[in-house]
PDB file of C-alpha atoms in Angstrom:
ATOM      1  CA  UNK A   1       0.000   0.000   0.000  1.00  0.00           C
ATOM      2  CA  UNK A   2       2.838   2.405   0.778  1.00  0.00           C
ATOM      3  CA  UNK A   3       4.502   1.746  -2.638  1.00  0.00           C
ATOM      4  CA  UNK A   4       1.922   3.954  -4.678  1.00  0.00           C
ATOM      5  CA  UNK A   5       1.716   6.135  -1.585  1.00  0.00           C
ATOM      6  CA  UNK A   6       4.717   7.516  -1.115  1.00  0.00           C
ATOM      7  CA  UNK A   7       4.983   8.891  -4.985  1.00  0.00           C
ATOM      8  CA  UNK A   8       1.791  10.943  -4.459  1.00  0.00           C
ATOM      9  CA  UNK A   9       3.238  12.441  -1.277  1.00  0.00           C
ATOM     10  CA  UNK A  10       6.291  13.019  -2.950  1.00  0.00           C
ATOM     11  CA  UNK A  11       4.120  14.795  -5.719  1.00  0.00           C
ATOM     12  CA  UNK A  12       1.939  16.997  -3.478  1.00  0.00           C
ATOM     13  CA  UNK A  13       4.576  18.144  -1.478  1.00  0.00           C
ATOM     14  CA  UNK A  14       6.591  19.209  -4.637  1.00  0.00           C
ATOM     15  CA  UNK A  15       3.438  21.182  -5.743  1.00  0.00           C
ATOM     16  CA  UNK A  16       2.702  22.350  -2.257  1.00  0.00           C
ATOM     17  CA  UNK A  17       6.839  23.715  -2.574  1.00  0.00           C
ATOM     18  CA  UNK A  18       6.806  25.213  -5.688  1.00  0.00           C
ATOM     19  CA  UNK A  19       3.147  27.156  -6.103  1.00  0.00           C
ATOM     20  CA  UNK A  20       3.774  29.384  -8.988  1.00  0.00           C
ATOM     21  CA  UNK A  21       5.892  26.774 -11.110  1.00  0.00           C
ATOM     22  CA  UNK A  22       2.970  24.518 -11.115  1.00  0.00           C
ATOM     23  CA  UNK A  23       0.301  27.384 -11.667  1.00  0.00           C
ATOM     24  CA  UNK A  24       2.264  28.192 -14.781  1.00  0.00           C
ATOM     25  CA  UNK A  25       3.069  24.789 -15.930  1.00  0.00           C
ATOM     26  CA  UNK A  26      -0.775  24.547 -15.424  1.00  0.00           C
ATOM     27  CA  UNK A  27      -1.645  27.477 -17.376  1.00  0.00           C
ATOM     28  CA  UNK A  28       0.489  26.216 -20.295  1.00  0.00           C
ATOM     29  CA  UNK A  29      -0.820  23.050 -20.491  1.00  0.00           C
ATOM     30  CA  UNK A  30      -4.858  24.653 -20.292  1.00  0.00           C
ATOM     31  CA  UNK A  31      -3.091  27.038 -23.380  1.00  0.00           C
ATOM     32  CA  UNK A  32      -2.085  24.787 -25.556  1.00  0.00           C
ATOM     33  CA  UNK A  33      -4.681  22.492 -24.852  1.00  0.00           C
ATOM     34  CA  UNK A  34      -7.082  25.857 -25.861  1.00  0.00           C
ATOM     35  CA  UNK A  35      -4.891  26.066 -28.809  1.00  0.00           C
ATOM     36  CA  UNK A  36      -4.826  22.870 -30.373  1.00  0.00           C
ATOM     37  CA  UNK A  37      -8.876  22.487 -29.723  1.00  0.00           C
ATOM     38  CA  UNK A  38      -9.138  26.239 -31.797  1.00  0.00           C
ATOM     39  CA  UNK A  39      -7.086  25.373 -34.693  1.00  0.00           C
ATOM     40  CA  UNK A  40      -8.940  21.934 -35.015  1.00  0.00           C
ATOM     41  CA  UNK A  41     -12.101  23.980 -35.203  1.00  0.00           C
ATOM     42  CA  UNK A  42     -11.155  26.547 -37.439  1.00  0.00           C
ATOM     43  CA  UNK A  43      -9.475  23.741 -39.892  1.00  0.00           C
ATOM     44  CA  UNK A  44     -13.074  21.873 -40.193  1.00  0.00           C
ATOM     45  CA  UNK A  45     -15.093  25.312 -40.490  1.00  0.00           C
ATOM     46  CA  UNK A  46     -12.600  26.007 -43.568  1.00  0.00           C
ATOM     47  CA  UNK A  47     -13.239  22.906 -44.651  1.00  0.00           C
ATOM     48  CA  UNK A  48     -16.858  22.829 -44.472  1.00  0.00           C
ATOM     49  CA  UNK A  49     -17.077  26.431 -46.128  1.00  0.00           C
ATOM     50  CA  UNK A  50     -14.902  25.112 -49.023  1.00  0.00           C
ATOM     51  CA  UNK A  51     -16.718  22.017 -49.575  1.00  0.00           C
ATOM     52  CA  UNK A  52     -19.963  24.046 -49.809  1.00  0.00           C
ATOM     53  CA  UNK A  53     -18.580  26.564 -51.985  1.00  0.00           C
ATOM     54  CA  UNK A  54     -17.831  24.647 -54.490  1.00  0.00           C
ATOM     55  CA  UNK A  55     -21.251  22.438 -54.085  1.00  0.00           C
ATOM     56  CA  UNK A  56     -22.895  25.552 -54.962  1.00  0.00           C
ATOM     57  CA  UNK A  57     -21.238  26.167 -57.956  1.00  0.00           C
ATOM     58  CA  UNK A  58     -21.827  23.086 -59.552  1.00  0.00           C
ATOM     59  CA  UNK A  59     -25.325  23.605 -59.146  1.00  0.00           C
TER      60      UNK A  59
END
């Protein structure tokens, strides 16, 4: 039981330590995350305003 233990309280206390580090890796990861997730979206609305584009001018 202590073997899976002892890595989390090794963990928390190194967040607990270092507050702003982990805020900021925190933020960056939320960033990206919001980044990646935007560009996907933006990619398929192109895609979907291309595609109907040129449906409407074969017709």
């Amino acid at each position: 039981m202590k073997k899976w233990l002892e890595p989390l309280s090794t963990a928390l206390v190194g967040v607990a330590t270092h507050k702003l580090r982990s805020f900021l890796t925190i933020l960056g990861i939320v960033i990206g995350v919001a980044a990646v997730i935007s560009l996907m979206s933006i990619g398929r609305g192109a895609t979907a305003d291309i595609l109907s584009r040129i449906e409407s001018m074969g017709s």
